[in-house]
Amino acid sequence: FTAQVDAVGTIRLLEAIRAAKIDTKFYQASTSELYGSTPPPQSETSTFAPQSPYAAAKLYSYWVVRNYRDAYGLHATNGILFNHESPRRGETFLTRKVTLGAARIALGIQDKLILGNLEAVRDWGYAPEYVEAMWLMLQNPNPTDLVISTGIGATVREWVEHSLNQLGLDFEKHVDFSERYVRPTEVDKLIGDSSLASKVINWKAKTTWRKLSQIMVFADLEL
């Protein structure tokens, strides 16, 4: 399913655009997961080393976008977005699972957060700002693949502690570990370098992970 949607789906869309000869701007939602085990900071020139079927499928999409752009002159762009979050994030994703869990613990609805690897590092940014970056990429007359990130990393443990602390909750009391949530091949550290995006589309992240955690925690508290 991952291959059909994230890999084959992209080339089907690109081929439809090419065959129909419709003037189209195509944005491919690429991902920091492409870098996998490559040490940070990760930029447009860093080595790709995908560590999951999802990342491998996205790598296919990345290269086929570049191929169609070079071969057929399509306005096709890869936005290599690092983790971008908001109160609208699905409840099974780590950031939202934590902020919603913190709110539910504060309200007496649940008692524990069950999590996996707490030492993985991610570069978390605010989704509305990243959507603006996508739009700016499509306004660029010369389509260019760009990394979009804050450039600031935090461990899962730091995200959890900060989210709980805002509501006066104790990490040791409310967090348990489970092997169930540990990846078979872990991506240890993703921190993006979006300096090229700053030059090409004049974009820079305004909201870093601490403020983002605060936005999400208090949005979940009001649900």
C-alpha positions as a printed Julia matrix, in Angstrom:
223×3 Matrix{Float64}:
   0.0    0.0     0.0
   2.86   2.37    0.88
   4.54   1.71   -2.46
   1.33   2.16   -4.44
   0.44   5.47   -2.79
   3.8    7.13   -2.06
   5.78   5.9    -5.07
   3.58   4.71   -7.93
   0.95   7.36   -7.18
   3.47  10.12   -7.89
   4.54   8.84  -11.29
   0.92   8.31  -12.31
   0.17  11.96  -11.61
   3.32  13.17  -13.35
   2.65  11.02  -16.4
  -0.93  12.32  -16.58
   0.38  15.91  -16.55
   2.96  15.1   -19.23
   0.52  13.25  -21.47
  -2.27  15.84  -21.15
   0.16  18.75  -21.73
  -1.73  20.83  -19.15
   0.16  23.79  -17.69
   0.58  22.55  -14.12
   2.68  23.23  -11.05
   3.33  19.99   -9.18
   4.38  19.85   -5.54
   5.68  16.56   -4.13
   5.4   16.22   -0.35
   8.84  14.8     0.3
  10.14  14.0     3.78
  13.09  14.21    6.15
  12.74  10.43    6.5
  14.74  10.23    3.24
  17.89  10.95    5.26
  17.4    8.05    7.66
  20.77   7.23    9.21
  22.65  10.19    7.67
  24.05  12.44   10.44
  22.63  15.97   10.82
  22.4   18.7     9.82
  20.67  17.4     6.68
  20.46  19.64    3.62
  19.63  19.28   -0.08
  23.12  17.83   -0.67
  23.1   15.29    2.18
  23.12  11.57    1.43
  19.76   9.79    1.4
  19.66   6.63    3.54
  16.0    5.59    4.01
  15.26   3.3     6.97
  11.66   2.25    6.25
   9.4    1.17    3.37
   7.71   4.59    3.61
  11.02   6.42    3.24
  12.1    4.15    0.37
   8.83   4.82   -1.48
   9.27   8.56   -0.92
  12.8    8.32   -2.32
  11.36   6.9    -5.55
   8.97   9.86   -5.71
  11.8   12.32   -5.09
  13.83  11.02   -8.01
  10.93  10.62  -10.42
   9.93  14.27   -9.78
  13.46  15.33  -10.67
  13.42  13.09  -13.72
  10.17  14.52  -15.09
  11.34  18.05  -14.37
  14.62  17.52  -16.24
  13.21  15.4   -19.08
   9.94  17.19  -19.81
  10.38  20.66  -18.34
   7.56  20.27  -15.81
   7.26  22.73  -12.95
   7.73  19.93  -10.41
   9.19  20.46   -6.95
  10.19  18.32   -3.98
   9.58  19.99   -0.64
  11.75  18.05    1.81
   9.81  18.96    4.92
  11.0   18.02    8.37
   8.37  17.2    11.01
   5.6   19.79   10.88
   2.91  19.69   13.54
  -0.2   21.51   14.76
  -3.3   20.87   16.88
  -4.79  19.22   13.77
  -2.17  16.45   13.76
  -3.6   12.91   13.98
  -3.82  11.45   17.46
  -1.56   8.47   16.64
   1.41  10.7    15.74
   3.96  11.15   18.53
   3.62  14.89   19.08
  -0.18  14.87   19.24
  -0.28  11.64   21.24
   1.84  13.4    23.86
   0.02  16.75   23.95
  -3.41  15.13   23.95
  -2.22  12.68   26.58
  -0.9   15.5    28.75
  -4.25  17.27   28.53
  -6.17  14.08   29.34
  -3.91  13.33   32.32
  -4.41  16.9    33.63
  -8.17  16.45   33.3
  -8.12  13.07   35.07
  -9.22  11.1    31.98
  -6.07   8.96   31.76
  -3.03   8.33   33.93
  -0.14   7.22   31.7
   1.6    7.9    28.39
   3.07   4.71   26.85
   5.95   5.57   24.5
   8.9    4.02   22.67
  12.37   5.47   22.02
  12.68   8.65   24.06
  16.15   9.55   22.77
  15.31   9.99   19.07
  15.89  13.58   17.94
  13.52  15.44   15.64
  13.27  18.93   14.17
   9.65  19.95   14.89
   8.1   22.99   13.21
   4.66  24.6    12.94
   2.57  23.26   10.05
   0.96  26.6     8.94
   4.43  28.07    8.37
   5.45  25.01    6.37
   2.35  25.28    4.17
   3.43  28.84    3.4
   6.81  27.44    2.31
   5.04  24.98   -0.03
   3.12  27.85   -1.62
   6.28  29.9    -2.03
   8.01  26.98   -3.78
   5.19  26.9    -6.32
   5.59  30.63   -6.99
   9.28  30.18   -7.77
   9.7   30.44  -11.58
  12.59  27.97  -11.4
  11.38  24.87   -9.51
  13.94  23.89   -6.9
  13.94  21.09   -4.33
  14.19  22.61   -0.84
  14.61  21.48    2.75
  12.09  23.12    5.1
  12.98  22.95    8.79
  13.64  24.97   11.95
  17.25  23.84   12.31
  16.64  23.06   16.01
  16.41  19.51   17.29
  14.93  18.06   20.47
  14.67  14.55   21.85
  11.32  12.86   22.3
  12.03  12.99   26.03
  12.4   16.79   25.89
   9.13  17.14   23.95
   7.31  14.97   26.49
   8.81  16.69   29.54
   8.04  20.16   28.18
   4.47  19.2    27.29
   3.8   17.72   30.74
   5.56  20.51   32.63
   3.25  23.13   31.14
   0.4   21.47   33.03
   2.37  20.82   36.22
   2.69  17.09   35.53
   5.62  14.87   36.51
   7.42  12.93   33.75
   8.5   10.02   35.98
   4.98   9.51   37.31
   3.1    9.59   34.01
   5.41   8.09   31.33
   6.09   4.38   30.73
   8.2    2.68   28.05
   7.0   -0.07   25.7
   9.01  -2.07   23.16
   5.88  -2.06   21.01
   6.61   1.49   19.88
  10.28   0.97   18.97
  11.02   0.94   15.23
  12.84  -2.11   13.79
  15.32   0.31   12.15
  15.45   3.56   14.09
  16.07   7.02   12.65
  18.15   8.53   15.42
  18.6   12.19   14.6
  16.95  14.49   12.05
  17.8   18.2    12.11
  17.35  20.16    8.89
  19.4   22.92    7.29
  16.97  25.18    5.42
  19.46  27.92    4.55
  18.84  27.38    0.82
  15.1   27.99    1.32
  15.98  31.24    3.07
  17.9   32.35   -0.02
  15.61  31.01   -2.75
  12.11  31.71   -1.38
  12.94  34.02    1.56
  11.46  31.59    4.08
  12.51  30.97    7.66
  10.72  29.17   10.49
   9.33  31.44   13.2
   7.98  28.83   15.65
  10.34  26.31   17.23
   9.45  23.2    19.2
   8.9   24.69   22.67
   6.32  27.2    21.45
   4.78  24.54   19.22
   4.35  22.2    22.19
   2.62  24.99   24.09
   0.23  25.71   21.18
  -0.72  22.03   20.94
  -1.04  21.31   24.66
  -3.43  24.19   25.32
  -5.44  23.48   22.16
  -5.92  19.89   23.4
  -6.83  21.11   26.87
  -9.8   22.95   25.36
 -11.19  19.94   23.44
